[in-house]
């Protein structure tokens, strides 16, 4: 995907300068005062000090040979002197001979890759505040009837609200797990994909499913489930309609039967087979609670991981949410098969599910991303704050050095990219990668004077988001969404929530 060097007269170049740049490349390179050069959708240079002259002149980037040069430079932090007082997003566009160049002075700011959310249930934005003191199974049973009344219009309103909040907390890519498809509810996935497009964020939507109703020994009521045939046909159709396999894709589809206690073994087997024939990824919940573990032991005589592995649900095309109760054997199987994990610390705390053994997973070589989970079990919906939550919660189990802040940032970026199969083009700031970036303001009263600027994001309050770029385009600017009117989104969410409540 590396673009070569000839710029047309219409290429739009953005130069971010004077920033503390956290690249999350393989060497964890940071530039205490550095630059990022973006041409169109793609990062073409990153490094210490001032951006090179060719960047300001609008000349083509000297190929991607710059990549190796940049990667070799570590922490010099020299070349810019003191930063200017310009507000970073007050940028200066000017036409040069070859390109339109916009310079963003990011003095007093931290630049990270855009954050990647690996697990959400966007529709739950409409059901925040319910069953506030319940464990997972009781919480689900109280919410299933309400969720069974959703339709495409309501879900689109909820998805807009949920992704608006995610974007405002630094998130550039959202993976959504949607598994409730009431009869006659319309094109729900279409609404989700449209909402992402309206906001300007990347979406990994899933065609999820439930087919194990209560009368068959499952947890969900019978009216909330579908038949296998209907699910597989709809899954096939969702891939045809919404899956973009091309480089730089803004929308992809995965298949996602909900959980061991809400789907049949046949659905798991057949969904995995279909996903592999169609070349899309597979997602589900696993090992979230002790009750789920007991369900699998009683019904199948196996742990959730043993059960899922026997049905083809471990593999490098699978990512699994939660994994709170993985034992040593399960961690070994995840590592051996390349199965990824979506770690959702806030949701696990709200439902008292437990503390996932994430440091052990990472040490074993498992790819772990962060997720907010649905807003019915994490009313915050902010991905940025999950970094701090991951740091704090994992220390409760693994000790003070069990989850360094930078390790959590890596989970929120490269970990997420790998988990979603996008590590070749997302997750780090390196030449050739897509220009998904978050620019955090750390010179305000909340963070000014902090010894380590990175700790502002990992341990401090969530820094104000000065700029969020997706594909090099501004999605958030000075904390405000650029493409939608937040008041309109908020009003639509309030109205849709009330409508659902009254159904
Ligand atoms: Zn979930």
Short mmCIF file of C-alpha atoms and ligand atoms in Angstrom, two decimals:
data_model
loop_
_atom_site.label_atom_id
_atom_site.label_comp_id
_atom_site.label_asym_id
_atom_site.label_seq_id
_atom_site.Cartn_x
_atom_site.Cartn_y
_atom_site.Cartn_z
CA UNK A 1 0.00 0.00 0.00
CA UNK A 2 3.00 2.26 0.01
CA UNK A 3 2.27 5.10 -2.31
CA UNK A 4 5.13 6.38 -4.33
CA UNK A 5 6.35 9.80 -4.58
CA UNK A 6 4.66 11.84 -7.24
CA UNK A 7 2.21 14.31 -5.82
CA UNK A 8 -0.47 15.72 -8.01
CA UNK A 9 -1.44 19.37 -7.74
CA UNK A 10 -4.48 18.35 -5.75
CA UNK A 11 -2.85 16.34 -2.99
CA UNK A 12 -3.66 17.62 0.44
CA UNK A 13 -0.70 17.52 2.84
CA UNK A 14 -0.94 17.99 6.60
CA UNK A 15 2.17 18.57 8.69
CA UNK A 16 1.76 18.13 12.46
CA UNK A 17 4.72 19.77 14.19
CA UNK A 18 6.16 20.35 17.66
CA UNK A 19 4.23 17.46 19.17
CA UNK A 20 5.18 14.72 21.61
CA UNK A 21 4.74 11.84 19.15
CA UNK A 22 4.05 8.31 20.41
CA UNK A 23 4.44 6.18 17.30
CA UNK A 24 3.69 2.70 18.78
CA UNK A 25 6.03 1.26 16.15
CA UNK A 26 7.86 -2.01 16.81
CA UNK A 27 10.57 -0.20 18.79
CA UNK A 28 8.08 1.92 20.78
CA UNK A 29 9.74 5.03 19.35
CA UNK A 30 8.69 8.33 20.89
CA UNK A 31 9.71 11.81 19.74
CA UNK A 32 9.43 14.33 22.60
CA UNK A 33 9.37 17.06 19.96
CA UNK A 34 8.55 15.60 16.58
CA UNK A 35 6.52 15.81 13.40
CA UNK A 36 4.16 13.75 11.26
CA UNK A 37 3.65 14.40 7.54
CA UNK A 38 0.45 13.16 5.94
CA UNK A 39 -0.32 13.11 2.21
CA UNK A 40 -3.99 12.48 1.59
CA UNK A 41 -4.90 9.38 3.57
CA UNK A 42 -1.38 8.19 4.29
CA UNK A 43 1.45 9.01 6.71
CA UNK A 44 4.56 9.67 4.61
CA UNK A 45 7.04 10.75 7.28
CA UNK A 46 7.44 10.88 11.05
CA UNK A 47 10.48 11.86 13.03
CA UNK A 48 12.20 14.08 15.58
CA UNK A 49 12.66 17.81 15.39
CA UNK A 50 11.28 20.00 12.65
CA UNK A 51 9.65 18.50 9.56
CA UNK A 52 12.03 18.47 6.58
CA UNK A 53 12.03 21.27 4.02
CA UNK A 54 10.48 19.13 1.27
CA UNK A 55 7.38 18.77 3.40
CA UNK A 56 6.78 22.51 3.70
CA UNK A 57 7.63 23.17 0.06
CA UNK A 58 4.99 20.75 -1.14
CA UNK A 59 7.56 18.57 -2.86
CA UNK A 60 6.95 14.85 -3.01
CA UNK A 61 8.06 12.78 -0.05
CA UNK A 62 11.45 11.23 -0.85
CA UNK A 63 9.83 7.83 -1.33
CA UNK A 64 9.19 5.60 1.59
CA UNK A 65 12.91 5.27 2.10
CA UNK A 66 12.14 7.86 4.75
CA UNK A 67 10.58 5.01 6.67
CA UNK A 68 13.86 3.42 7.54
CA UNK A 69 15.48 6.73 8.33
CA UNK A 70 12.67 7.70 10.65
CA UNK A 71 12.61 4.36 12.38
CA UNK A 72 16.29 4.65 13.22
CA UNK A 73 15.97 7.97 14.96
CA UNK A 74 15.14 7.71 18.61
CA UNK A 75 14.15 10.34 21.10
CA UNK A 76 16.40 13.12 19.94
CA UNK A 77 13.73 15.69 20.61
CA UNK A 78 15.85 18.44 19.20
CA UNK A 79 15.48 20.80 16.30
CA UNK A 80 12.37 22.78 17.11
CA UNK A 81 13.47 24.76 20.10
CA UNK A 82 10.53 25.95 22.14
CA UNK A 83 7.11 25.51 20.69
CA UNK A 84 5.02 28.42 19.57
CA UNK A 85 1.84 29.43 21.35
CA UNK A 86 -0.34 28.81 18.34
CA UNK A 87 -3.45 26.75 19.07
CA UNK A 88 -2.68 23.51 17.26
CA UNK A 89 -5.78 23.21 15.22
CA UNK A 90 -5.47 26.79 14.04
CA UNK A 91 -3.61 25.59 11.07
CA UNK A 92 -2.19 27.39 8.12
CA UNK A 93 -3.17 26.16 4.68
CA UNK A 94 -1.36 27.47 1.67
CA UNK A 95 -1.09 26.39 -1.92
CA UNK A 96 2.33 25.36 -2.97
CA UNK A 97 3.51 24.31 -6.35
CA UNK A 98 2.58 20.67 -5.92
CA UNK A 99 0.20 20.37 -2.98
CA UNK A 100 -1.98 22.17 -0.52
CA UNK A 101 0.02 22.15 2.71
CA UNK A 102 -1.60 22.61 6.10
CA UNK A 103 0.66 23.05 9.10
CA UNK A 104 -0.73 22.10 12.49
CA UNK A 105 1.35 23.42 15.37
CA UNK A 106 0.88 20.82 18.09
CA UNK A 107 3.17 22.28 20.75
CA UNK A 108 1.86 21.20 24.17
CA UNK A 109 0.15 18.21 22.65
CA UNK A 110 0.56 14.45 22.60
CA UNK A 111 0.03 12.63 19.30
CA UNK A 112 -0.92 8.95 19.30
CA UNK A 113 -2.32 6.60 16.70
CA UNK A 114 -6.12 6.75 16.58
CA UNK A 115 -7.60 4.41 19.19
CA UNK A 116 -9.23 1.19 18.01
CA UNK A 117 -12.29 -0.15 19.79
CA UNK A 118 -12.48 -3.92 19.43
CA UNK A 119 -15.84 -4.57 21.11
CA UNK A 120 -19.02 -2.50 21.30
CA UNK A 121 -22.77 -3.00 21.04
CA UNK A 122 -23.78 0.32 19.54
CA UNK A 123 -27.53 -0.24 19.88
CA UNK A 124 -27.13 -0.37 23.65
CA UNK A 125 -26.57 3.38 23.63
CA UNK A 126 -30.38 3.51 23.86
CA UNK A 127 -30.48 1.37 27.01
CA UNK A 128 -28.04 3.07 29.37
CA UNK A 129 -28.86 3.11 33.07
CA UNK A 130 -30.82 -0.15 33.28
CA UNK A 131 -30.11 -3.02 35.72
CA UNK A 132 -27.43 -0.98 37.38
CA UNK A 133 -26.51 -3.49 40.10
CA UNK A 134 -26.83 -6.85 38.34
CA UNK A 135 -24.46 -9.58 37.24
CA UNK A 136 -24.36 -10.50 33.55
CA UNK A 137 -27.07 -13.17 33.38
CA UNK A 138 -29.64 -11.18 35.42
CA UNK A 139 -28.73 -8.03 33.49
CA UNK A 140 -29.25 -9.82 30.16
CA UNK A 141 -32.57 -11.35 31.19
CA UNK A 142 -33.90 -7.94 32.22
CA UNK A 143 -32.75 -6.28 28.98
CA UNK A 144 -33.61 -8.90 26.32
CA UNK A 145 -37.30 -7.87 26.08
CA UNK A 146 -36.37 -4.23 25.54
CA UNK A 147 -33.68 -5.08 22.98
CA UNK A 148 -36.14 -7.25 21.08
CA UNK A 149 -38.13 -4.11 20.23
CA UNK A 150 -35.36 -2.34 18.33
CA UNK A 151 -35.49 -1.52 14.63
CA UNK A 152 -33.09 -0.09 12.07
CA UNK A 153 -34.02 3.55 12.68
CA UNK A 154 -33.60 3.30 16.44
CA UNK A 155 -30.29 1.47 16.08
CA UNK A 156 -28.97 4.11 13.69
CA UNK A 157 -29.75 6.85 16.23
CA UNK A 158 -28.04 4.86 18.99
CA UNK A 159 -25.06 4.08 16.79
CA UNK A 160 -24.59 7.76 16.00
CA UNK A 161 -24.61 8.63 19.70
CA UNK A 162 -22.28 5.80 20.68
CA UNK A 163 -19.74 6.45 17.92
CA UNK A 164 -19.90 10.21 18.47
CA UNK A 165 -18.77 9.67 22.06
CA UNK A 166 -16.18 7.10 21.03
CA UNK A 167 -14.71 9.50 18.45
CA UNK A 168 -14.64 12.35 20.96
CA UNK A 169 -12.50 10.12 23.18
CA UNK A 170 -9.91 9.46 20.47
CA UNK A 171 -11.39 6.44 18.71
CA UNK A 172 -10.96 6.20 14.94
CA UNK A 173 -12.10 2.59 14.36
CA UNK A 174 -15.11 0.93 15.99
CA UNK A 175 -15.86 -2.80 16.02
CA UNK A 176 -19.55 -3.36 16.73
CA UNK A 177 -21.05 -6.67 17.82
CA UNK A 178 -24.70 -6.63 16.82
CA UNK A 179 -26.65 -9.79 17.57
CA UNK A 180 -30.33 -8.74 18.00
CA UNK A 181 -32.28 -8.84 14.74
CA UNK A 182 -36.02 -8.82 15.50
CA UNK A 183 -38.30 -9.95 12.68
CA UNK A 184 -39.24 -7.01 10.46
CA UNK A 185 -36.69 -4.65 12.02
CA UNK A 186 -35.27 -3.48 8.68
CA UNK A 187 -31.66 -3.06 7.58
CA UNK A 188 -29.97 -2.71 10.98
CA UNK A 189 -26.41 -3.19 9.70
CA UNK A 190 -27.09 -0.60 7.00
CA UNK A 191 -28.01 1.91 9.71
CA UNK A 192 -24.81 1.18 11.62
CA UNK A 193 -22.59 1.50 8.55
CA UNK A 194 -24.38 4.72 7.56
CA UNK A 195 -23.90 6.22 11.04
CA UNK A 196 -20.16 5.52 10.91
CA UNK A 197 -19.92 7.06 7.48
CA UNK A 198 -21.80 10.16 8.62
CA UNK A 199 -19.36 10.66 11.51
CA UNK A 200 -16.28 9.76 9.46
CA UNK A 201 -15.05 6.82 11.55
CA UNK A 202 -14.07 3.33 10.41
CA UNK A 203 -16.52 0.57 11.23
CA UNK A 204 -16.02 -3.16 11.63
CA UNK A 205 -19.65 -4.19 11.86
CA UNK A 206 -20.60 -7.76 12.67
CA UNK A 207 -23.56 -9.84 11.64
CA UNK A 208 -24.14 -11.39 15.04
CA UNK A 209 -26.83 -13.85 16.03
CA UNK A 210 -28.69 -15.85 18.68
CA UNK A 211 -30.52 -19.14 18.01
CA UNK A 212 -30.63 -20.83 21.43
CA UNK A 213 -33.84 -19.68 23.08
CA UNK A 214 -34.95 -20.46 26.60
CA UNK A 215 -37.10 -23.42 25.58
CA UNK A 216 -33.94 -25.06 24.19
CA UNK A 217 -31.89 -24.41 27.33
CA UNK A 218 -30.46 -21.02 26.35
CA UNK A 219 -30.64 -17.72 28.20
CA UNK A 220 -32.49 -15.41 25.77
CA UNK A 221 -36.29 -15.60 25.41
CA UNK A 222 -37.50 -17.51 22.36
CA UNK A 223 -38.84 -14.33 20.74
CA UNK A 224 -35.33 -12.86 20.64
CA UNK A 225 -33.72 -15.61 18.57
CA UNK A 226 -33.58 -16.48 14.85
CA UNK A 227 -33.24 -19.75 12.91
CA UNK A 228 -29.85 -20.93 11.65
CA UNK A 229 -30.96 -20.73 8.03
CA UNK A 230 -32.13 -17.13 8.38
CA UNK A 231 -28.90 -16.18 10.18
CA UNK A 232 -26.61 -17.74 7.58
CA UNK A 233 -28.53 -16.21 4.67
CA UNK A 234 -28.43 -12.77 6.32
CA UNK A 235 -24.73 -13.19 7.09
CA UNK A 236 -23.96 -13.97 3.47
CA UNK A 237 -25.98 -10.96 2.37
CA UNK A 238 -24.30 -8.63 4.89
CA UNK A 239 -20.88 -9.57 3.49
CA UNK A 240 -22.10 -8.93 -0.06
CA UNK A 241 -23.54 -5.56 0.87
CA UNK A 242 -21.11 -4.05 3.34
CA UNK A 243 -17.75 -5.84 3.42
CA UNK A 244 -14.96 -3.90 1.75
CA UNK A 245 -11.81 -6.02 1.50
CA UNK A 246 -9.77 -3.35 -0.27
CA UNK A 247 -6.85 -1.46 1.35
CA UNK A 248 -7.91 1.46 3.51
CA UNK A 249 -11.45 0.10 3.90
CA UNK A 250 -13.85 2.22 5.95
CA UNK A 251 -16.33 -0.63 6.48
CA UNK A 252 -15.82 -4.35 7.01
CA UNK A 253 -18.06 -7.18 8.17
CA UNK A 254 -17.36 -10.07 10.53
CA UNK A 255 -19.62 -12.92 11.70
CA UNK A 256 -20.43 -13.01 15.40
CA UNK A 257 -22.71 -15.57 17.07
CA UNK A 258 -23.32 -14.04 20.49
CA UNK A 259 -22.06 -16.39 23.23
CA UNK A 260 -21.99 -20.07 24.28
CA UNK A 261 -25.22 -19.66 26.26
CA UNK A 262 -27.25 -17.99 23.50
CA UNK A 263 -26.27 -19.91 20.35
CA UNK A 264 -26.21 -23.58 19.32
CA UNK A 265 -23.12 -25.59 18.49
CA UNK A 266 -24.44 -25.93 14.93
CA UNK A 267 -24.63 -22.16 14.51
CA UNK A 268 -21.09 -21.74 15.77
CA UNK A 269 -19.81 -24.45 13.41
CA UNK A 270 -21.66 -23.17 10.37
CA UNK A 271 -20.88 -19.51 11.00
CA UNK A 272 -17.16 -20.30 11.23
CA UNK A 273 -17.34 -22.27 8.01
CA UNK A 274 -19.18 -19.47 6.19
CA UNK A 275 -16.82 -16.80 7.51
CA UNK A 276 -13.81 -18.79 6.31
CA UNK A 277 -15.30 -19.41 2.87
CA UNK A 278 -16.07 -15.69 2.55
CA UNK A 279 -12.78 -14.51 4.03
CA UNK A 280 -14.19 -12.44 6.89
CA UNK A 281 -13.22 -12.48 10.56
CA UNK A 282 -15.08 -14.20 13.39
CA UNK A 283 -16.05 -12.72 16.74
CA UNK A 284 -17.87 -13.84 19.87
CA UNK A 285 -18.01 -13.46 23.65
CA UNK A 286 -16.10 -16.03 25.71
CA UNK A 287 -15.21 -16.81 29.32
CA UNK A 288 -16.85 -13.64 30.58
CA UNK A 289 -18.27 -14.88 33.91
CA UNK A 290 -18.15 -17.77 36.35
CA UNK A 291 -21.80 -18.41 35.49
CA UNK A 292 -20.88 -18.92 31.82
CA UNK A 293 -18.13 -21.29 32.88
CA UNK A 294 -20.61 -23.27 34.98
CA UNK A 295 -23.10 -23.30 32.07
CA UNK A 296 -20.50 -24.83 29.74
CA UNK A 297 -19.27 -27.34 32.33
CA UNK A 298 -22.82 -28.48 33.09
CA UNK A 299 -24.08 -28.58 29.51
CA UNK A 300 -20.96 -29.66 27.61
CA UNK A 301 -18.54 -30.91 30.27
CA UNK A 302 -15.97 -28.40 29.00
CA UNK A 303 -14.67 -24.91 29.69
CA UNK A 304 -15.90 -22.24 27.25
CA UNK A 305 -12.49 -22.28 25.55
CA UNK A 306 -12.50 -26.09 25.11
CA UNK A 307 -16.05 -25.92 23.79
CA UNK A 308 -15.29 -23.11 21.34
CA UNK A 309 -12.06 -24.69 20.16
CA UNK A 310 -13.85 -27.97 19.40
CA UNK A 311 -16.25 -26.00 17.15
CA UNK A 312 -13.52 -24.24 15.18
CA UNK A 313 -13.63 -21.03 17.18
CA UNK A 314 -9.96 -20.58 17.93
CA UNK A 315 -7.78 -19.26 15.12
CA UNK A 316 -5.95 -16.23 13.82
CA UNK A 317 -9.18 -15.00 12.21
CA UNK A 318 -11.04 -15.04 15.56
CA UNK A 319 -11.21 -12.38 18.25
CA UNK A 320 -13.06 -13.00 21.49
CA UNK A 321 -14.48 -10.47 23.92
CA UNK A 322 -13.69 -10.53 27.66
CA UNK A 323 -11.79 -13.79 28.35
CA UNK A 324 -11.92 -12.96 32.05
CA UNK A 325 -11.78 -16.58 33.19
CA UNK A 326 -9.07 -18.04 30.94
CA UNK A 327 -6.95 -20.65 32.71
CA UNK A 328 -3.34 -21.43 31.82
CA UNK A 329 -4.40 -24.06 29.31
CA UNK A 330 -6.76 -21.64 27.58
CA UNK A 331 -4.11 -18.92 27.42
CA UNK A 332 -1.80 -21.46 25.81
CA UNK A 333 -4.43 -22.41 23.24
CA UNK A 334 -5.19 -18.77 22.39
CA UNK A 335 -1.48 -18.10 21.92
CA UNK A 336 -0.87 -21.25 19.86
CA UNK A 337 -3.78 -20.54 17.52
CA UNK A 338 -3.32 -16.77 17.15
CA UNK A 339 -6.74 -16.03 18.64
CA UNK A 340 -7.09 -12.39 19.73
CA UNK A 341 -8.85 -10.88 22.75
CA UNK A 342 -10.98 -7.76 23.26
CA UNK A 343 -10.36 -6.60 26.85
CA UNK A 344 -13.23 -4.55 28.31
CA UNK A 345 -12.20 -3.52 31.82
CA UNK A 346 -15.03 -1.08 32.64
CA UNK A 347 -17.76 -3.48 31.59
CA UNK A 348 -16.11 -6.32 33.49
CA UNK A 349 -16.07 -4.12 36.60
CA UNK A 350 -19.65 -2.89 36.23
CA UNK A 351 -20.99 -6.45 35.96
CA UNK A 352 -18.50 -7.73 38.55
CA UNK A 353 -17.34 -10.31 36.02
CA UNK A 354 -13.77 -10.28 37.30
CA UNK A 355 -10.33 -9.14 36.20
CA UNK A 356 -9.03 -10.68 32.98
CA UNK A 357 -5.45 -12.05 33.18
CA UNK A 358 -4.28 -9.62 30.49
CA UNK A 359 -0.57 -9.35 31.42
CA UNK A 360 -0.36 -13.15 31.24
CA UNK A 361 -2.04 -13.12 27.84
CA UNK A 362 0.34 -10.47 26.52
CA UNK A 363 3.37 -12.31 27.93
CA UNK A 364 2.16 -15.46 26.14
CA UNK A 365 2.08 -13.51 22.85
CA UNK A 366 -1.69 -13.13 22.52
CA UNK A 367 -2.88 -10.03 20.67
CA UNK A 368 -5.13 -8.01 23.00
CA UNK A 369 -7.16 -4.94 22.04
CA UNK A 370 -9.32 -2.69 24.20
CA UNK A 371 -13.08 -2.45 24.02
CA UNK A 372 -15.72 -0.32 25.70
CA UNK A 373 -18.37 -3.08 25.38
CA UNK A 374 -21.98 -1.98 25.05
CA UNK A 375 -23.15 1.12 26.86
CA UNK A 376 -25.73 -0.86 28.82
CA UNK A 377 -22.78 -2.24 30.80
CA UNK A 378 -20.48 0.76 30.37
CA UNK A 379 -22.46 3.98 30.21
CA UNK A 380 -19.26 5.96 29.56
CA UNK A 381 -18.72 4.69 26.02
CA UNK A 382 -15.34 6.46 25.98
CA UNK A 383 -12.46 4.41 24.64
CA UNK A 384 -9.83 6.93 25.77
CA UNK A 385 -10.69 6.33 29.43
CA UNK A 386 -10.43 2.56 28.98
CA UNK A 387 -6.65 3.00 28.73
CA UNK A 388 -6.50 4.28 32.31
CA UNK A 389 -9.05 1.70 33.39
CA UNK A 390 -6.94 -1.10 31.88
CA UNK A 391 -3.87 0.18 33.71
CA UNK A 392 -5.61 0.43 37.08
CA UNK A 393 -7.67 -2.73 36.94
CA UNK A 394 -4.88 -5.00 35.79
CA UNK A 395 -2.65 -3.74 38.60
CA UNK A 396 -5.20 -4.99 41.12
CA UNK A 397 -4.45 -8.51 39.94
CA UNK A 398 -0.93 -8.34 38.55
CA UNK A 399 0.80 -5.76 40.75
CA UNK A 400 2.02 -2.22 40.27
CA UNK A 401 4.28 -3.13 37.36
CA UNK A 402 1.76 -5.52 35.80
CA UNK A 403 0.36 -3.03 33.33
CA UNK A 404 2.63 -0.09 32.41
CA UNK A 405 0.76 2.77 30.75
CA UNK A 406 2.59 2.37 27.46
CA UNK A 407 1.54 -1.27 27.33
CA UNK A 408 -2.07 -0.14 27.63
CA UNK A 409 -1.62 2.42 24.84
CA UNK A 410 -0.23 -0.36 22.66
CA UNK A 411 -3.33 -2.46 23.37
CA UNK A 412 -5.58 0.48 22.44
CA UNK A 413 -3.77 0.98 19.11
CA UNK A 414 -1.59 -1.77 17.58
CA UNK A 415 -3.27 -4.43 19.71
CA UNK A 416 -6.63 -3.38 18.34
CA UNK A 417 -5.33 -3.23 14.78
CA UNK A 418 -3.96 -6.77 15.01
CA UNK A 419 -7.14 -7.99 16.67
CA UNK A 420 -9.19 -6.68 13.73
CA UNK A 421 -6.72 -7.91 11.10
CA UNK A 422 -5.68 -4.37 10.14
CA UNK A 423 -2.16 -4.22 11.62
CA UNK A 424 -0.62 -3.71 8.17
CA UNK A 425 -2.39 -0.37 7.77
CA UNK A 426 -3.61 0.83 11.19
CA UNK A 427 -2.42 1.03 14.80
CA UNK A 428 0.86 2.94 14.60
CA UNK A 429 2.25 6.16 13.17
CA UNK A 430 4.66 4.99 10.48
CA UNK A 431 5.24 5.91 6.84
CA UNK A 432 2.86 3.95 4.63
CA UNK A 433 0.17 3.57 7.28
CA UNK A 434 -3.24 5.21 7.11
CA UNK A 435 -3.42 8.64 8.72
CA UNK A 436 -5.63 7.86 11.73
CA UNK A 437 -4.27 10.07 14.52
CA UNK A 438 -5.37 11.54 17.84
CA UNK A 439 -3.91 14.86 19.03
CA UNK A 440 -4.38 15.34 22.78
CA UNK A 441 -4.01 18.71 24.54
CA UNK A 442 -1.77 18.27 27.60
CA UNK A 443 -0.79 21.85 28.42
CA UNK A 444 -4.06 22.72 30.15
CA UNK A 445 -4.70 22.89 33.87
CA UNK A 446 -5.33 19.13 34.08
CA UNK A 447 -1.90 18.10 32.80
CA UNK A 448 0.54 21.04 32.57
CA UNK A 449 3.75 20.23 34.41
CA UNK A 450 3.32 16.46 34.43
CA UNK A 451 6.72 14.74 34.40
CA UNK A 452 5.87 12.27 31.63
CA UNK A 453 3.47 13.54 28.94
CA UNK A 454 2.39 9.98 28.18
CA UNK A 455 1.19 9.58 31.77
CA UNK A 456 -1.29 12.39 31.07
CA UNK A 457 -3.17 9.91 28.90
CA UNK A 458 -2.53 6.72 30.86
CA UNK A 459 -2.97 7.95 34.44
CA UNK A 460 -4.47 11.45 34.27
CA UNK A 461 -7.95 12.59 33.36
CA UNK A 462 -8.70 12.09 29.67
CA UNK A 463 -6.96 14.99 27.91
CA UNK A 464 -9.09 17.25 25.71
CA UNK A 465 -9.01 15.99 22.13
CA UNK A 466 -7.66 18.79 19.94
CA UNK A 467 -7.82 16.86 16.70
CA UNK A 468 -8.89 13.46 15.43
CA UNK A 469 -7.90 12.44 11.92
CA UNK A 470 -9.31 9.44 10.06
CA UNK A 471 -7.78 8.85 6.64
CA UNK A 472 -6.16 12.26 7.11
CA UNK A 473 -9.54 13.98 7.43
CA UNK A 474 -10.69 15.93 10.47
CA UNK A 475 -13.41 14.13 12.38
CA UNK A 476 -13.03 15.98 15.70
CA UNK A 477 -11.59 19.45 16.10
CA UNK A 478 -11.15 21.19 19.48
CA UNK A 479 -13.32 18.51 21.06
CA UNK A 480 -16.19 19.04 18.62
CA UNK A 481 -17.37 16.64 15.91
CA UNK A 482 -16.86 18.25 12.53
CA UNK A 483 -19.47 16.44 10.44
CA UNK A 484 -22.55 16.25 12.61
CA UNK A 485 -24.31 18.62 14.98
CA UNK A 486 -23.97 17.04 18.42
CA UNK A 487 -27.21 18.62 19.63
CA UNK A 488 -29.07 16.94 16.79
CA UNK A 489 -27.46 13.59 17.65
CA UNK A 490 -28.25 14.01 21.37
CA UNK A 491 -31.88 14.87 20.65
CA UNK A 492 -32.26 11.90 18.32
CA UNK A 493 -30.77 9.58 20.97
CA UNK A 494 -33.10 10.91 23.66
CA UNK A 495 -36.11 10.48 21.40
CA UNK A 496 -35.12 6.97 20.30
CA UNK A 497 -34.42 5.89 23.89
CA UNK A 498 -37.87 7.05 24.97
CA UNK A 499 -39.52 5.37 21.99
CA UNK A 500 -37.83 2.08 22.83
CA UNK A 501 -38.71 2.35 26.49
CA UNK A 502 -42.38 2.74 25.62
CA UNK A 503 -42.56 -0.22 23.24
ZN1 LIG B 1 -20.18 -7.54 24.69
#
